[in-house]
Short mmCIF file of C-alpha atoms in Angstrom, two decimals:
data_model
loop_
_atom_site.label_atom_id
_atom_site.label_comp_id
_atom_site.label_asym_id
_atom_site.label_seq_id
_atom_site.Cartn_x
_atom_site.Cartn_y
_atom_site.Cartn_z
CA UNK A 1 6.94 0.26 -41.50
CA UNK A 2 9.82 -0.91 -39.65
CA UNK A 3 10.11 -2.87 -35.52
CA UNK A 4 12.82 0.19 -34.93
CA UNK A 5 10.60 2.69 -36.55
CA UNK A 6 7.48 1.54 -35.04
CA UNK A 7 9.13 1.43 -31.43
CA UNK A 8 9.99 5.30 -32.11
CA UNK A 9 6.56 6.29 -32.61
CA UNK A 10 4.98 3.78 -29.90
CA UNK A 11 7.48 6.01 -27.35
CA UNK A 12 6.89 9.00 -29.16
CA UNK A 13 3.11 9.09 -29.03
CA UNK A 14 3.47 7.39 -25.21
CA UNK A 15 5.17 10.80 -24.42
CA UNK A 16 3.18 13.36 -26.04
CA UNK A 17 0.30 11.80 -24.02
CA UNK A 18 1.96 11.81 -20.37
CA UNK A 19 3.41 15.53 -21.49
CA UNK A 20 -0.32 16.53 -22.46
CA UNK A 21 -1.72 15.02 -19.24
CA UNK A 22 1.13 16.02 -17.22
CA UNK A 23 0.11 20.02 -18.45
CA UNK A 24 -3.58 19.20 -18.24
CA UNK A 25 -3.16 17.60 -14.52
CA UNK A 26 -1.23 21.25 -13.88
CA UNK A 27 -3.89 23.34 -15.09
CA UNK A 28 -6.53 21.27 -13.63
CA UNK A 29 -4.48 21.92 -9.60
CA UNK A 30 -3.69 24.92 -10.49
CA UNK A 31 -7.27 25.90 -10.78
CA UNK A 32 -9.17 24.02 -7.77
CA UNK A 33 -6.25 25.65 -5.81
CA UNK A 34 -7.74 29.39 -6.91
CA UNK A 35 -10.26 27.93 -5.39
CA UNK A 36 -8.79 27.56 -2.01
CA UNK A 37 -10.69 25.16 1.10
CA UNK A 38 -13.04 25.26 3.45
CA UNK A 39 -11.70 25.68 8.38
CA UNK A 40 -13.40 22.93 9.15
CA UNK A 41 -13.98 22.04 12.59
CA UNK A 42 -10.26 20.15 14.46
CA UNK A 43 -7.73 23.12 12.28
CA UNK A 44 -8.14 21.22 8.40
CA UNK A 45 -8.93 22.26 5.61
CA UNK A 46 -11.38 20.51 3.33
CA UNK A 47 -10.99 21.11 -0.50
CA UNK A 48 -12.62 21.72 -3.13
CA UNK A 49 -13.25 18.50 -4.89
CA UNK A 50 -15.54 17.14 -3.39
CA UNK A 51 -18.14 20.79 -3.34
CA UNK A 52 -20.38 22.10 -6.37
CA UNK A 53 -19.29 25.49 -7.95
CA UNK A 54 -21.66 28.13 -7.64
CA UNK A 55 -24.42 27.51 -10.64
CA UNK A 56 -23.22 23.79 -11.01
CA UNK A 57 -25.63 21.01 -11.07
CA UNK A 58 -24.36 17.49 -9.48
CA UNK A 59 -23.61 15.99 -13.10
CA UNK A 60 -22.13 18.61 -14.32
CA UNK A 61 -19.52 18.41 -10.66
CA UNK A 62 -18.90 14.38 -11.03
CA UNK A 63 -18.56 15.53 -15.10
CA UNK A 64 -15.72 17.71 -13.97
CA UNK A 65 -14.50 15.74 -11.58
CA UNK A 66 -13.92 12.19 -13.59
CA UNK A 67 -12.21 14.73 -16.39
CA UNK A 68 -9.96 15.98 -14.32
CA UNK A 69 -9.55 12.21 -12.43
CA UNK A 70 -8.76 10.61 -15.90
CA UNK A 71 -6.22 13.62 -17.06
CA UNK A 72 -4.61 12.86 -13.31
CA UNK A 73 -4.45 8.95 -13.96
CA UNK A 74 -2.61 9.00 -17.57
CA UNK A 75 -0.33 11.24 -15.53
CA UNK A 76 0.37 9.43 -12.84
CA UNK A 77 0.26 5.64 -14.40
CA UNK A 78 1.51 6.13 -18.26
CA UNK A 79 5.14 5.49 -16.78
CA UNK A 80 4.87 2.36 -15.22
CA UNK A 81 1.94 1.32 -18.39
CA UNK A 82 4.23 1.44 -20.87
CA UNK A 83 6.48 -0.82 -19.67
CA UNK A 84 3.76 -2.75 -19.59
CA UNK A 85 2.21 -2.14 -23.24
CA UNK A 86 5.19 -2.68 -24.80
CA UNK A 87 5.75 -6.00 -23.45
CA UNK A 88 2.13 -6.66 -24.86
CA UNK A 89 3.37 -5.61 -28.65
CA UNK A 90 5.91 -8.36 -28.28
CA UNK A 91 3.62 -11.00 -27.37
CA UNK A 92 0.95 -10.53 -29.54
CA UNK A 93 1.34 -12.43 -32.63
CA UNK A 94 2.31 -9.84 -35.74
CA UNK A 95 -1.03 -8.27 -37.34
CA UNK A 96 1.19 -5.39 -39.37
CA UNK A 97 2.11 -2.50 -37.23
CA UNK A 98 -0.76 -0.47 -37.84
CA UNK A 99 -3.03 -3.33 -36.53
CA UNK A 100 -0.20 -3.57 -33.31
CA UNK A 101 -0.83 0.06 -32.93
CA UNK A 102 -5.02 -0.16 -32.40
CA UNK A 103 -4.78 -3.35 -30.17
CA UNK A 104 -2.14 -1.49 -28.25
CA UNK A 105 -4.26 2.10 -27.75
CA UNK A 106 -7.15 -0.68 -27.00
CA UNK A 107 -5.59 -2.42 -24.37
CA UNK A 108 -4.79 1.78 -22.17
CA UNK A 109 -8.51 2.35 -22.86
CA UNK A 110 -8.92 -0.72 -21.25
CA UNK A 111 -6.23 -0.28 -18.54
CA UNK A 112 -7.74 3.54 -17.74
CA UNK A 113 -11.88 2.28 -18.22
CA UNK A 114 -11.19 0.45 -14.90
CA UNK A 115 -9.13 3.86 -13.24
CA UNK A 116 -12.63 5.69 -14.50
CA UNK A 117 -14.55 3.19 -12.61
CA UNK A 118 -12.66 3.68 -9.81
CA UNK A 119 -13.53 7.60 -10.39
CA UNK A 120 -17.11 6.91 -10.33
CA UNK A 121 -16.58 5.38 -7.20
CA UNK A 122 -14.57 7.94 -5.45
CA UNK A 123 -16.36 10.79 -5.89
CA UNK A 124 -20.04 9.73 -4.39
CA UNK A 125 -18.30 8.36 -1.25
CA UNK A 126 -16.13 11.82 -1.55
CA UNK A 127 -19.11 14.14 -1.76
CA UNK A 128 -21.11 12.11 1.10
CA UNK A 129 -18.39 11.87 3.73
CA UNK A 130 -17.60 15.88 3.29
CA UNK A 131 -21.40 16.23 3.58
CA UNK A 132 -21.75 14.60 6.72
CA UNK A 133 -18.66 15.64 7.92
CA UNK A 134 -20.17 19.59 7.07
CA UNK A 135 -23.58 19.15 9.13
CA UNK A 136 -21.63 17.38 12.10
CA UNK A 137 -19.36 19.56 13.93
CA UNK A 138 -17.94 16.12 16.27
CA UNK A 139 -17.35 14.04 13.01
CA UNK A 140 -15.36 16.48 11.26
CA UNK A 141 -12.97 17.10 14.21
CA UNK A 142 -12.52 13.72 14.11
CA UNK A 143 -11.53 13.78 10.68
CA UNK A 144 -7.32 14.61 11.18
CA UNK A 145 -7.13 11.10 13.71
CA UNK A 146 -9.57 9.77 10.90
CA UNK A 147 -6.75 10.65 7.71
CA UNK A 148 -3.52 9.06 10.10
CA UNK A 149 -5.29 5.72 10.53
CA UNK A 150 -6.28 5.61 6.69
CA UNK A 151 -2.23 6.15 6.45
CA UNK A 152 -1.23 3.38 9.08
CA UNK A 153 -3.86 0.89 7.01
CA UNK A 154 -2.68 2.14 3.18
CA UNK A 155 0.99 1.60 4.51
CA UNK A 156 -0.08 -1.92 6.49
CA UNK A 157 -1.65 -3.05 3.06
CA UNK A 158 2.03 -2.13 1.31
CA UNK A 159 3.59 -4.78 3.28
CA UNK A 160 0.98 -7.87 2.97
CA UNK A 161 1.26 -10.69 0.71
CA UNK A 162 -1.66 -9.86 -0.77
CA UNK A 163 0.10 -6.40 -2.49
CA UNK A 164 2.90 -8.99 -3.55
CA UNK A 165 0.53 -10.89 -5.02
CA UNK A 166 -1.18 -8.04 -7.16
CA UNK A 167 2.06 -6.31 -7.84
CA UNK A 168 4.05 -9.85 -9.26
CA UNK A 169 0.70 -9.64 -11.93
CA UNK A 170 1.75 -5.57 -12.85
CA UNK A 171 5.55 -6.95 -13.24
CA UNK A 172 5.03 -9.84 -14.85
CA UNK A 173 4.95 -10.35 -18.18
CA UNK A 174 1.77 -11.04 -20.35
CA UNK A 175 1.21 -14.22 -22.29
CA UNK A 176 3.36 -16.04 -19.93
CA UNK A 177 5.99 -17.11 -22.96
CA UNK A 178 3.05 -17.58 -25.16
CA UNK A 179 1.81 -15.32 -28.03
CA UNK A 180 -1.23 -13.52 -27.99
CA UNK A 181 -4.10 -13.43 -29.83
CA UNK A 182 -3.60 -10.42 -32.54
CA UNK A 183 -7.82 -9.11 -31.92
CA UNK A 184 -9.19 -7.13 -30.31
CA UNK A 185 -11.33 -9.09 -27.72
CA UNK A 186 -7.98 -10.00 -25.88
CA UNK A 187 -6.78 -6.52 -25.91
CA UNK A 188 -9.59 -5.46 -24.28
CA UNK A 189 -9.37 -8.18 -22.07
CA UNK A 190 -5.78 -7.54 -21.20
CA UNK A 191 -6.82 -4.03 -20.80
CA UNK A 192 -9.07 -4.46 -18.02
CA UNK A 193 -6.81 -7.21 -16.86
CA UNK A 194 -3.58 -4.70 -16.50
CA UNK A 195 -6.26 -2.08 -14.84
CA UNK A 196 -7.61 -4.51 -12.39
CA UNK A 197 -4.31 -6.12 -10.86
CA UNK A 198 -3.13 -2.02 -11.11
CA UNK A 199 -6.42 -0.70 -8.75
CA UNK A 200 -5.32 -2.79 -6.37
CA UNK A 201 -2.05 -3.39 -5.83
CA UNK A 202 -2.34 0.74 -5.64
CA UNK A 203 -5.04 1.19 -3.91
CA UNK A 204 -3.27 1.95 -0.60
CA UNK A 205 -0.90 4.86 -2.44
CA UNK A 206 -3.95 5.69 -4.04
CA UNK A 207 -6.52 6.39 -0.60
CA UNK A 208 -3.69 7.74 0.77
CA UNK A 209 -3.45 10.37 -2.25
CA UNK A 210 -7.39 10.58 -1.29
CA UNK A 211 -6.85 11.50 2.24
CA UNK A 212 -4.52 14.16 2.03
CA UNK A 213 -4.82 16.30 -0.63
CA UNK A 214 -6.42 14.94 -3.89
CA UNK A 215 -5.31 17.47 -6.66
CA UNK A 216 -2.06 18.29 -4.46
CA UNK A 217 0.87 18.47 -6.75
CA UNK A 218 3.47 17.04 -4.37
CA UNK A 219 1.43 14.28 -3.50
CA UNK A 220 0.59 12.98 -6.95
CA UNK A 221 4.25 13.57 -7.82
CA UNK A 222 5.32 10.97 -4.34
CA UNK A 223 2.33 8.81 -5.20
CA UNK A 224 3.70 8.35 -8.89
CA UNK A 225 7.07 7.89 -8.12
CA UNK A 226 6.40 5.41 -5.55
CA UNK A 227 4.56 2.80 -8.03
CA UNK A 228 6.77 3.46 -11.08
CA UNK A 229 9.44 2.95 -8.95
CA UNK A 230 7.84 -0.57 -7.11
CA UNK A 231 6.41 -1.78 -10.96
CA UNK A 232 9.63 -1.32 -12.57
CA UNK A 233 13.06 -1.09 -10.01
CA UNK A 234 14.17 -5.11 -10.39
CA UNK A 235 13.66 -5.16 -6.21
CA UNK A 236 10.38 -3.97 -6.90
CA UNK A 237 9.15 -5.59 -3.95
CA UNK A 238 11.64 -5.06 -1.48
CA UNK A 239 10.31 -0.89 -2.59
CA UNK A 240 7.15 -1.58 -2.31
CA UNK A 241 7.66 -2.91 1.55
CA UNK A 242 10.30 0.09 2.02
CA UNK A 243 7.43 2.59 1.10
CA UNK A 244 5.08 0.84 3.58
CA UNK A 245 7.37 1.07 6.69
CA UNK A 246 7.61 4.78 5.23
CA UNK A 247 3.98 4.93 4.88
CA UNK A 248 3.29 3.64 8.48
CA UNK A 249 5.24 6.34 9.80
CA UNK A 250 3.89 8.79 8.66
CA UNK A 251 0.39 7.62 9.41
CA UNK A 252 1.89 7.14 13.18
CA UNK A 253 3.30 10.46 13.09
CA UNK A 254 -0.28 12.19 12.05
CA UNK A 255 -2.33 10.00 15.12
CA UNK A 256 0.09 11.93 17.07
CA UNK A 257 -0.61 14.86 15.86
CA UNK A 258 -3.78 14.47 15.38
CA UNK A 259 -4.32 13.34 18.84
CA UNK A 260 -2.23 16.26 20.36
CA UNK A 261 -4.00 18.27 18.56
CA UNK A 262 -7.31 17.72 20.11
#
């Protein structure tokens, strides 16, 4: 297979994976929306994301959430991951196109393994908080303000040097001008490294997504667009800061609105 054909195959598989995950995410969101939400003290509603369905065990609920989470992460993160995978393919010693394809897939698996761990941590935390809120009406009434505070902190994180450092790691080419060994261990570690930097870079925006509605398609699209643009645009650092300003303003508005309703 020629280099051009291999590139076309790479982009074709990536596009198919994105389309499949996007459709899966839409289906998951539609099924969650059909279940409705639970009205809570304080004038807000709790999504069914953190609850068991009738007849469902907690392990089953966790597995269902994790499946939904992974599909959602593929749809949200793949647009910004594909250029990183392409840079990996350009940096690795040429092992033959078939092996290069398998190594590229292994980098992707390592990357999404990190996001899977992120989801495994998010689910029990969300379930625990939901349980406390249902048992303690006073705490439930404070949730709208708490959501505003989380959004405010997330926006501030976008403006930090910590964010800038991790964003730079996500944007830089692998190997720093060196060729990478064409072996599975290097590919796996490279995928994990990308996933760790990416998850830390995106933690603020992902926190916003989780607190304002983890299965809201509009919120997902907005967060995915922000992540993709700050990774790929030439002025990514400035875009990240501009996003931070918008998120900080949104947090302040949410806090003011929640305080006015109390």
